[in-house]
Amino acid sequence: MSDQVEKSSGESTELKRTLGPIMLWGLGVGYVIAGMFFGWNLGLPIGGTLGMAVATIFVIIMYVTFVFSYTEMACAIPKAGGAFDYADRGLGKKLGFLAGMCQNIEFVFAPPAVALAIGASVSMLVPSLEEYTMVIAVVSFVIFTAINISGVEAAASVEMVVTLIAIAVLLVFASYTLPEFKVENLTKNSLPNGWKGAFQCLPFAIWFFLAIEGVANVAEETIDPGKNILKGFGWALVTLVALCILTFFASVGVSGWEGAVFEPGTTTQSDAPIPLVLQQVMDPSSTLFKVIIGFSMFGLIASFNGIILAAGRSVFEFGRSGNIPKIFGKVNTKFRTPANALMINMVIGFIALSTGKTGEILTISCFGALGLYIISMFSFFALRKNEPNLERPFKVPFYPIFPAMALIVSSICMVALIIFNKDLFFIFAEVLLIAYIPYLIMKKTEMKTIAIYVVAFIIFLVPIGINWSVDSQLSGLQKDYEATTELIAEPKENTNVEEEKTKLQTIIKTHNELLIEFNSNTWQEWFVNTGTEPLN
């Protein structure tokens, strides 16, 4: 298609170069910073302070060695596809396709999980909006997708602002908690499950840095990528390591790791350590506390907006190369952004949102990330061997130790994630397989390609949707059971205890019958394992 025709249709395949090193730093930190605010602390009951600390050090080593190795490829091959382009060039089209799919899974699955967290955070701040959590998540998706469609400068500017606010919140949090820090709190039950627990903590430690590689996906929109990609990646990595260490010790040093995990006076776990710890040094009813917690939501917004941006570039390059329908590889000439890719990602995000499974969606995203890291390091070695004369504005230090270390540690993390999330790994592997089969069939026309992918994803989504629906019903009945039991134990003024007891028996019967039906279908359990026990 000629440039003239592309312009007349409102679409082209070229992105606009507008980003400098400061913007790249903002994007790199913003992609990741949500991980400082939620999720990582759930590794503490498994590994304790010592186990989680060792796992985090291990992961820091992985990301330092990986980022510098990845930066070499990003500077030498500054294209929007990132890992896909490097593997396609270094390992061939088939492995390039798998690398691209891993990257798409990471970036496309992460935003809906963060959107659910945003919805939950708003509901926590404004309890009257609790029943609108899903609506808030959907509206957030629409707003930030629109911002990204409107232009990379607008998206990067928003990212810079919300990232700076999020960093400020972490610094304010530390300023209030570090004065209460005591070394002895680090030694309390520091390794509750032995070194096996430390091994199990690895996936949670990854949340501190997940998605930083998204900086490479805007290389095509970067001014002088050979120099500025290195600056953006390097500055972002240093910032994130510092924030990771600060957040970890500011959280567990106040009262031990339990205070960063459990709701006060209960055994209920929370995935939001900042409010849990802050309320130990500050009155939770105070205006200042509410302001700090309110602004902490900017950490979620920063990662949400940033990963939407990276996901759009990843899918765009996949479409531009013809691995998925080429309509997703078009750039809107008015805004010079991959609008079609951004919109299809939003649609997929809505489907993922409907499951309501924040943790599971993030774990699948982690599988994609680790798959990307492993294939990318093989790509690195292949490019060094096959293209020794490729112009490399930056070369990784300590070659081949850095890329080898990144490959080894990311492989160990992948093994850990598989061992403790077999069912979700099955879903991840099936997504890869479903995408790979149409790719191998080799489409003849655009419509045939679209038809194949639609049928494939329907085959995949129907059983997943059915089973996650069953799981949601079980979770709802479990909550009803707990609420009714509590009401019977401590009846209110107008409570009819006998009616509540009858209601409780109905809940127990419905729950257990549904559980028996679910567990009788082994094929269903491959998709979703509820881990739910019968009620009595």
Coordinates of C-alpha atoms in Angstrom, one line a residue:
M1 CA 0.0 0.0 0.0
S2 CA 1.4 3.4 -0.9
D3 CA 1.9 6.2 1.6
Q4 CA -0.8 8.2 -0.2
V5 CA -3.4 5.4 0.2
E6 CA -2.5 4.9 3.8
K7 CA -3.0 8.5 4.6
S8 CA -6.3 8.6 2.8
S9 CA -7.5 5.7 4.9
G10 CA -6.4 7.3 8.1
E11 CA -3.8 4.5 8.8
S12 CA -0.2 3.8 8.3
T13 CA 2.5 1.6 9.8
E14 CA 5.0 4.2 11.1
L15 CA 5.2 5.4 14.7
K16 CA 6.3 9.0 15.7
R17 CA 9.6 9.5 17.5
T18 CA 9.0 11.8 20.5
L19 CA 10.4 10.2 23.6
G20 CA 13.6 11.2 25.4
P21 CA 15.5 9.6 28.3
I22 CA 13.4 11.3 31.0
M23 CA 10.1 10.1 29.5
L24 CA 11.6 6.6 29.2
W25 CA 12.6 6.6 32.8
G26 CA 9.1 7.6 33.8
L27 CA 7.7 4.8 31.6
G28 CA 10.1 2.2 33.0
V29 CA 9.3 3.0 36.6
G30 CA 5.6 3.5 35.9
Y31 CA 5.3 0.1 34.3
V32 CA 6.4 -1.6 37.5
I33 CA 5.6 0.6 40.5
A34 CA 2.2 -0.9 41.2
G35 CA 4.1 -4.0 42.4
M36 CA 5.5 -1.9 45.3
F37 CA 1.9 -1.2 46.5
F38 CA 0.2 -4.6 46.3
G39 CA 0.8 -8.4 45.9
W40 CA 4.5 -8.8 46.9
N41 CA 3.7 -9.1 50.6
L42 CA 1.7 -12.4 50.0
G43 CA 5.1 -14.1 49.7
L44 CA 5.9 -13.3 53.3
P45 CA 3.6 -16.0 55.0
I46 CA 5.3 -18.5 52.7
G47 CA 9.0 -17.4 53.1
G48 CA 9.0 -15.1 56.0
T49 CA 11.3 -12.0 56.1
L50 CA 14.5 -14.0 55.4
G51 CA 12.9 -16.2 52.7
M52 CA 11.3 -13.3 50.9
A53 CA 14.5 -11.2 51.2
V54 CA 16.6 -14.0 49.7
A55 CA 14.1 -14.5 46.9
T56 CA 14.1 -10.7 46.2
I57 CA 17.9 -10.6 46.0
F58 CA 17.8 -13.5 43.6
V59 CA 15.2 -11.7 41.4
I60 CA 17.2 -8.4 41.6
I61 CA 20.2 -10.3 40.2
M62 CA 17.9 -11.7 37.4
Y63 CA 16.6 -8.3 36.4
V64 CA 19.9 -6.5 36.5
T65 CA 21.5 -9.1 34.3
F66 CA 18.4 -9.4 32.1
V67 CA 17.9 -5.6 31.6
F68 CA 21.4 -4.9 30.5
S69 CA 21.4 -7.8 28.1
Y70 CA 17.9 -6.8 26.8
T71 CA 19.1 -3.2 26.4
E72 CA 21.8 -4.3 24.0
M73 CA 19.2 -5.8 21.7
A74 CA 16.8 -2.9 22.1
C75 CA 19.6 -0.4 21.1
A76 CA 20.7 -2.6 18.2
I77 CA 17.1 -3.4 17.0
P78 CA 14.9 -0.5 18.0
K79 CA 11.5 -1.8 17.0
A80 CA 8.1 -1.9 18.7
G81 CA 7.9 -5.6 18.9
G82 CA 10.7 -5.9 21.5
A83 CA 11.3 -9.6 22.3
F84 CA 9.4 -10.7 19.2
D85 CA 11.7 -8.8 16.9
Y86 CA 14.8 -10.0 18.6
A87 CA 13.7 -13.7 18.6
D88 CA 12.4 -13.4 15.0
R89 CA 15.8 -12.2 13.9
G90 CA 18.0 -14.4 16.1
L91 CA 16.0 -17.6 16.3
G92 CA 13.7 -17.6 13.3
K93 CA 10.0 -16.9 12.7
K94 CA 8.6 -19.9 14.7
L95 CA 10.4 -19.1 17.9
G96 CA 9.9 -15.4 17.2
F97 CA 6.2 -16.1 17.2
L98 CA 6.3 -17.8 20.6
A99 CA 8.4 -15.0 22.0
G100 CA 5.8 -12.5 20.7
M101 CA 3.0 -14.5 22.2
C102 CA 4.7 -14.6 25.6
Q103 CA 5.1 -10.9 25.4
N104 CA 1.5 -10.4 24.4
I105 CA 0.3 -12.6 27.3
E106 CA 2.4 -10.6 29.8
F107 CA 1.3 -7.2 28.6
V108 CA -2.3 -7.9 27.7
F109 CA -3.2 -9.9 30.9
A110 CA -1.6 -7.5 33.3
P111 CA -3.8 -4.4 32.8
P112 CA -7.1 -6.2 33.7
A113 CA -5.6 -7.4 36.9
V114 CA -4.5 -3.9 37.8
A115 CA -7.9 -2.5 36.7
L116 CA -9.5 -4.8 39.2
A117 CA -7.1 -3.6 41.9
I118 CA -8.0 0.1 41.0
G119 CA -11.7 -0.7 41.3
A120 CA -11.1 -2.4 44.7
S121 CA -9.0 0.6 45.9
V122 CA -11.7 3.1 45.0
S123 CA -14.3 0.9 46.8
M124 CA -12.1 0.8 49.9
L125 CA -11.8 4.6 49.9
V126 CA -15.5 5.1 49.1
P127 CA -17.4 2.1 50.6
S128 CA -20.7 3.1 49.0
L129 CA -19.1 2.3 45.6
E130 CA -18.2 -1.3 46.6
E131 CA -20.9 -2.8 44.3
Y132 CA -19.5 -0.8 41.4
T133 CA -16.0 -2.2 41.5
M134 CA -16.3 -3.9 38.1
V135 CA -17.8 -0.7 36.6
I136 CA -14.9 1.4 37.9
A137 CA -12.4 -1.2 36.4
V138 CA -14.2 -1.0 33.0
V139 CA -14.4 2.8 33.0
S140 CA -10.7 3.0 33.9
F141 CA -9.9 0.7 30.9
V142 CA -11.8 2.9 28.6
I143 CA -10.3 6.2 29.8
F144 CA -6.7 5.1 29.7
T145 CA -7.0 3.3 26.4
A146 CA -8.4 6.6 25.0
I147 CA -5.5 8.5 26.4
N148 CA -3.1 6.1 24.8
I149 CA -4.9 6.4 21.4
S150 CA -4.7 10.2 21.6
G151 CA -0.9 10.2 21.4
V152 CA 2.2 8.7 22.9
E153 CA 3.2 12.1 24.2
A154 CA -0.1 12.4 26.1
A155 CA 0.2 8.9 27.5
A156 CA 3.9 9.4 28.5
S157 CA 3.1 12.8 30.1
V158 CA 0.3 11.2 32.2
E159 CA 2.7 8.4 33.1
M160 CA 5.3 10.8 34.3
V161 CA 2.9 12.7 36.5
V162 CA 1.3 9.7 38.1
T163 CA 4.7 7.9 38.5
L164 CA 6.2 10.9 40.4
I165 CA 3.1 11.0 42.7
A166 CA 3.5 7.3 43.3
I167 CA 7.2 7.6 44.2
A168 CA 6.3 10.5 46.5
V169 CA 3.8 8.3 48.3
L170 CA 6.3 5.6 48.9
L171 CA 8.8 8.1 50.3
V172 CA 6.2 9.6 52.6
F173 CA 5.2 6.1 53.7
A174 CA 8.8 5.3 54.5
S175 CA 9.3 8.6 56.4
Y176 CA 6.5 7.6 58.8
T177 CA 7.4 3.9 59.2
L178 CA 11.2 3.8 59.2
P179 CA 11.4 5.8 62.6
E180 CA 9.6 2.7 64.1
F181 CA 12.0 0.3 62.4
K182 CA 13.6 -2.3 64.7
V183 CA 16.2 -4.9 63.6
E184 CA 14.7 -7.5 65.9
N185 CA 11.4 -7.4 63.9
L186 CA 13.3 -8.8 60.9
T187 CA 14.2 -12.0 62.8
K188 CA 10.6 -12.8 64.0
N189 CA 9.6 -16.2 62.5
S190 CA 12.0 -15.2 59.6
L191 CA 11.9 -18.5 57.8
P192 CA 8.6 -20.2 58.7
N193 CA 8.7 -22.9 55.9
G194 CA 12.4 -23.4 55.6
W195 CA 14.3 -22.7 52.3
K196 CA 11.5 -24.4 50.4
G197 CA 9.4 -21.3 51.3
A198 CA 12.1 -19.0 49.9
F199 CA 11.9 -20.9 46.7
Q200 CA 8.1 -20.6 46.6
C201 CA 8.5 -16.8 47.2
L202 CA 10.2 -16.2 43.8
P203 CA 7.0 -15.4 41.9
F204 CA 6.0 -12.8 44.5
A205 CA 9.4 -11.1 44.3
I206 CA 9.0 -10.8 40.6
W207 CA 6.1 -8.4 41.2
F208 CA 8.7 -5.8 42.3
F209 CA 10.0 -5.6 38.7
L210 CA 7.5 -7.1 36.4
A211 CA 7.1 -5.3 33.0
I212 CA 10.2 -3.1 33.1
E213 CA 11.1 -4.6 29.8
G214 CA 8.3 -2.6 28.3
V215 CA 10.7 0.2 27.8
A216 CA 12.1 -1.6 24.7
N217 CA 8.6 -1.6 23.1
V218 CA 8.7 2.2 22.7
A219 CA 12.2 2.1 21.1
E220 CA 10.6 3.0 17.7
E221 CA 9.1 6.1 19.3
T222 CA 12.4 7.1 21.0
I223 CA 14.6 9.9 19.8
D224 CA 18.1 8.5 19.2
P225 CA 17.3 5.1 20.7
G226 CA 20.9 3.9 20.6
K227 CA 21.7 6.3 23.5
N228 CA 18.4 7.0 25.2
I229 CA 17.1 3.5 25.6
L230 CA 20.2 2.7 27.8
K231 CA 19.6 5.8 29.9
G232 CA 15.9 5.1 30.3
F233 CA 16.4 1.5 31.2
G234 CA 19.4 2.1 33.5
W235 CA 17.8 5.0 35.4
A236 CA 14.6 3.1 35.8
L237 CA 16.3 0.0 37.1
V238 CA 18.3 1.9 39.7
T239 CA 15.2 3.7 40.9
L240 CA 13.2 0.5 41.2
V241 CA 15.9 -1.4 43.1
A242 CA 16.1 1.5 45.6
L243 CA 12.3 1.6 46.0
C244 CA 12.1 -2.1 46.3
I245 CA 14.6 -2.2 49.2
L246 CA 13.0 0.8 50.8
T247 CA 9.5 -0.5 50.6
F248 CA 10.5 -4.0 51.9
F249 CA 12.3 -2.8 55.0
A250 CA 9.8 0.0 55.7
S251 CA 7.0 -2.6 55.7
V252 CA 8.5 -5.5 57.6
G253 CA 10.6 -3.5 60.1
V254 CA 7.7 -2.0 62.0
S255 CA 6.2 -5.1 63.6
G256 CA 7.5 -8.1 61.7
W257 CA 6.3 -9.6 58.4
E258 CA 2.9 -10.5 60.0
G259 CA 2.0 -6.8 60.3
A260 CA 2.5 -6.4 56.5
V261 CA 0.2 -9.3 55.7
F262 CA -2.7 -9.8 58.1
E263 CA -5.6 -7.5 58.9
P264 CA -5.3 -6.3 62.6
G265 CA -6.4 -9.0 65.0
T266 CA -7.3 -11.5 62.3
T267 CA -5.7 -14.2 60.1
T268 CA -7.2 -12.6 57.0
Q269 CA -4.5 -11.8 54.4
S270 CA -4.5 -8.5 52.6
D271 CA -2.5 -7.9 49.4
A272 CA -2.1 -4.2 50.2
P273 CA 0.8 -3.8 52.7
I274 CA 1.0 0.0 52.7
P275 CA -2.3 0.7 54.6
L276 CA -1.7 -2.3 56.9
V277 CA 1.7 -1.0 58.1
L278 CA 0.8 2.7 58.0
Q279 CA -2.1 2.2 60.4
Q280 CA 0.3 0.9 63.0
V281 CA 2.1 4.2 63.2
M282 CA -0.7 6.6 62.3
D283 CA -4.4 6.9 63.3
P284 CA -6.3 5.2 60.4
S285 CA -9.3 7.6 60.9
S286 CA -7.1 10.6 60.4
T287 CA -7.3 12.8 57.3
L288 CA -3.6 12.4 56.6
F289 CA -3.9 8.6 56.6
K290 CA -6.8 8.7 54.1
V291 CA -4.9 11.2 51.9
I292 CA -1.8 9.0 51.7
I293 CA -3.8 5.8 51.0
G294 CA -5.9 7.7 48.4
F295 CA -2.7 8.9 46.6
S296 CA -1.2 5.4 46.7
M297 CA -3.7 4.5 44.0
F298 CA -1.5 6.5 41.6
G299 CA 0.9 3.6 41.8
L300 CA -1.7 1.4 40.3
I301 CA -2.7 4.0 37.7
A302 CA 1.0 4.4 36.7
S303 CA 1.4 0.7 35.9
F304 CA -2.0 0.5 34.4
N305 CA -1.4 3.3 31.9
G306 CA 2.2 2.2 31.2
I307 CA 1.4 -1.4 30.5
I308 CA -1.5 -0.5 28.2
L309 CA 1.0 1.6 26.2
A310 CA 3.5 -1.3 26.0
A311 CA 0.8 -3.9 25.2
G312 CA -0.4 -1.7 22.3
R313 CA 3.1 -1.7 20.7
S314 CA 3.6 -5.4 21.2
V315 CA 0.3 -6.4 19.5
F316 CA 0.9 -3.7 16.8
E317 CA 4.2 -5.2 15.8
F318 CA 2.6 -8.7 15.8
G319 CA 0.0 -7.4 13.4
R320 CA 2.4 -5.4 11.2
S321 CA 4.5 -8.5 10.7
G322 CA 1.5 -10.5 9.7
N323 CA 1.4 -13.0 12.6
I324 CA -2.1 -11.8 13.4
P325 CA -4.5 -9.9 11.2
K326 CA -2.7 -6.9 9.7
I327 CA -5.5 -4.6 10.7
F328 CA -3.9 -4.6 14.2
G329 CA -0.6 -3.5 12.7
K330 CA -1.9 -0.2 11.4
V331 CA -1.2 3.3 12.9
N332 CA -3.9 6.0 13.0
T333 CA -2.3 8.8 11.0
K334 CA -4.1 11.5 13.0
F335 CA -2.7 10.4 16.4
R336 CA 0.2 8.3 15.1
T337 CA -0.6 5.6 17.6
P338 CA -1.6 1.9 17.2
A339 CA -5.3 2.5 17.8
N340 CA -6.5 -0.8 16.5
A341 CA -4.1 -2.8 18.7
L342 CA -5.0 -0.8 21.7
M343 CA -8.8 -1.4 21.2
I344 CA -8.5 -5.1 20.7
N345 CA -6.4 -5.3 23.9
M346 CA -9.2 -3.5 25.7
V347 CA -11.7 -6.0 24.4
I348 CA -9.6 -8.9 25.6
G349 CA -9.1 -7.0 28.9
F350 CA -12.9 -6.8 29.4
I351 CA -13.1 -10.6 28.9
A352 CA -10.4 -11.1 31.6
L353 CA -12.1 -8.6 33.9
S354 CA -15.3 -10.6 33.8
T355 CA -13.5 -13.5 35.7
G356 CA -12.8 -11.2 38.7
K357 CA -9.6 -13.2 39.3
T358 CA -6.9 -10.7 40.0
G359 CA -4.3 -13.1 41.4
E360 CA -4.8 -15.7 38.7
I361 CA -4.6 -13.2 35.9
L362 CA -1.4 -11.7 37.3
T363 CA 0.1 -15.2 37.6
I364 CA -0.6 -15.9 33.9
S365 CA 1.0 -12.6 33.1
C366 CA 4.1 -13.7 35.1
F367 CA 4.2 -16.9 33.0
G368 CA 4.3 -14.7 29.9
A369 CA 7.1 -12.5 31.3
L370 CA 9.3 -15.5 32.3
G371 CA 8.8 -17.1 28.9
L372 CA 9.8 -13.8 27.3
Y373 CA 13.0 -13.6 29.5
I374 CA 14.1 -17.1 28.6
I375 CA 13.5 -16.9 24.9
S376 CA 15.1 -13.4 24.8
M377 CA 18.3 -14.7 26.3
F378 CA 18.5 -17.5 23.8
S379 CA 17.9 -14.7 21.1
F380 CA 20.8 -12.7 22.6
F381 CA 23.3 -15.5 22.3
A382 CA 22.0 -16.4 18.8
L383 CA 22.4 -12.7 17.6
R384 CA 25.9 -12.5 19.1
K385 CA 26.9 -15.7 17.3
N386 CA 25.1 -15.2 13.9
E387 CA 25.5 -11.4 13.6
P388 CA 28.8 -10.4 15.2
N389 CA 29.0 -7.3 13.0
L390 CA 25.6 -6.0 13.9
E391 CA 25.9 -2.4 15.0
R392 CA 25.5 -2.4 18.8
P393 CA 25.5 1.1 20.3
F394 CA 25.6 -0.5 23.7
K395 CA 27.1 -3.9 24.7
V396 CA 26.3 -5.7 27.9
P397 CA 29.1 -5.7 30.5
F398 CA 30.6 -9.0 31.7
Y399 CA 29.6 -11.0 28.7
P400 CA 28.7 -13.9 28.7
I401 CA 28.1 -14.0 32.5
F402 CA 25.2 -11.4 32.5
P403 CA 23.0 -13.0 29.9
A404 CA 23.8 -16.5 31.1
M405 CA 22.9 -15.5 34.7
A406 CA 19.6 -14.0 33.4
L407 CA 18.8 -17.2 31.5
I408 CA 19.6 -19.5 34.5
V409 CA 17.7 -17.4 37.1
S410 CA 14.6 -16.8 34.9
S411 CA 14.5 -20.6 34.2
I412 CA 14.6 -21.4 37.9
C413 CA 11.8 -18.8 38.5
M414 CA 9.7 -20.4 35.7
V415 CA 10.1 -23.9 37.4
A416 CA 9.0 -22.5 40.7
L417 CA 6.0 -20.8 39.1
I418 CA 5.0 -24.0 37.4
I419 CA 5.4 -26.2 40.5
F420 CA 3.0 -24.1 42.5
N421 CA 0.6 -23.0 39.8
K422 CA 0.1 -26.1 37.6
D423 CA -3.4 -25.3 36.6
L424 CA -2.6 -21.8 35.5
F425 CA 0.4 -23.0 33.6
F426 CA -2.0 -25.3 31.7
I427 CA -4.0 -22.2 30.7
F428 CA -0.9 -20.4 29.7
A429 CA 0.3 -23.3 27.6
E430 CA -3.1 -23.7 26.0
V431 CA -3.2 -20.0 25.0
L432 CA 0.2 -20.5 23.3
L433 CA -0.9 -23.7 21.6
I434 CA -4.2 -22.2 20.4
A435 CA -2.4 -19.2 18.9
Y436 CA 0.4 -21.3 17.4
I437 CA -1.8 -23.8 15.5
P438 CA -3.4 -21.1 13.3
Y439 CA 0.0 -19.6 12.7
L440 CA 1.4 -23.0 11.5
I441 CA -1.7 -23.5 9.2
M442 CA -0.6 -20.5 7.2
K443 CA -3.6 -18.4 6.3
K444 CA -4.3 -17.4 2.7
T445 CA -6.5 -14.4 3.3
E446 CA -7.1 -11.9 6.1
M447 CA -10.7 -13.1 6.7
K448 CA -9.5 -16.7 7.0
T449 CA -7.0 -15.6 9.6
I450 CA -9.6 -13.8 11.6
A451 CA -12.0 -16.7 11.4
I452 CA -9.4 -19.2 12.6
Y453 CA -8.5 -17.0 15.6
V454 CA -12.1 -16.3 16.5
V455 CA -13.0 -20.1 16.5
A456 CA -9.8 -20.9 18.4
F457 CA -10.4 -18.4 21.2
I458 CA -14.1 -19.4 21.5
I459 CA -13.0 -23.0 22.0
F460 CA -10.6 -21.7 24.7
L461 CA -12.8 -19.1 26.4
V462 CA -16.1 -21.1 26.7
P463 CA -14.8 -23.8 29.1
I464 CA -12.7 -21.2 31.0
G465 CA -15.7 -18.9 31.3
I466 CA -17.9 -21.8 32.5
N467 CA -15.5 -22.9 35.1
W468 CA -14.5 -19.5 36.4
S469 CA -18.3 -18.8 36.7
V470 CA -18.6 -21.9 38.9
D471 CA -15.7 -20.9 41.0
S472 CA -17.2 -17.4 41.4
Q473 CA -20.5 -19.0 42.6
L474 CA -18.6 -21.1 45.1
S475 CA -16.8 -18.0 46.4
G476 CA -20.1 -16.2 46.7
L477 CA -21.6 -19.0 48.7
Q478 CA -18.6 -19.1 50.9
K479 CA -19.0 -15.4 51.7
D480 CA -22.8 -15.9 52.4
Y481 CA -21.9 -18.8 54.7
E482 CA -19.4 -16.7 56.7
A483 CA -21.8 -13.8 57.0
T484 CA -24.8 -16.0 58.0
T485 CA -22.7 -17.9 60.6
E486 CA -21.6 -14.6 62.1
L487 CA -25.2 -13.3 62.2
I488 CA -26.3 -16.5 64.0
A489 CA -23.5 -16.2 66.5
E490 CA -24.1 -12.5 67.2
P491 CA -27.7 -11.8 66.1
K492 CA -28.9 -8.2 65.6
E493 CA -32.0 -6.7 67.0
N494 CA -34.4 -7.8 64.2
T495 CA -32.6 -11.1 63.3
N496 CA -34.8 -14.3 63.1
V497 CA -32.2 -16.9 64.2
E498 CA -34.3 -19.8 63.0
E499 CA -34.7 -18.3 59.6
E500 CA -31.0 -17.7 59.4
K501 CA -30.3 -21.3 60.4
T502 CA -32.6 -22.5 57.6
K503 CA -30.8 -20.2 55.2
L504 CA -27.5 -21.5 56.4
Q505 CA -28.4 -25.1 55.6
T506 CA -29.6 -24.1 52.1
I507 CA -26.3 -22.4 51.5
I508 CA -24.3 -25.5 52.7
K509 CA -26.4 -27.8 50.5
T510 CA -26.1 -25.6 47.4
H511 CA -22.4 -25.1 47.9
N512 CA -21.6 -28.8 48.5
E513 CA -23.7 -30.0 45.6
L514 CA -22.1 -27.5 43.2
L515 CA -18.6 -28.5 44.5
I516 CA -19.3 -32.2 44.0
E517 CA -20.6 -31.6 40.4
F518 CA -17.5 -29.5 39.7
N519 CA -15.0 -31.9 41.1
S520 CA -16.6 -34.9 39.4
N521 CA -15.4 -33.5 36.0
T522 CA -11.7 -34.0 35.9
W523 CA -11.4 -32.2 32.6
Q524 CA -12.9 -29.1 34.2
E525 CA -10.4 -29.2 37.0
W526 CA -7.6 -28.9 34.5
F527 CA -8.9 -25.4 33.8
V528 CA -9.7 -24.2 37.2
N529 CA -8.9 -25.8 40.6
T530 CA -11.0 -24.0 43.2
G531 CA -9.1 -25.4 46.2
T532 CA -12.5 -25.2 48.0
E533 CA -13.5 -27.6 50.8
P534 CA -17.0 -28.7 51.5
L535 CA -19.0 -26.7 54.1
N536 CA -20.5 -28.2 57.2

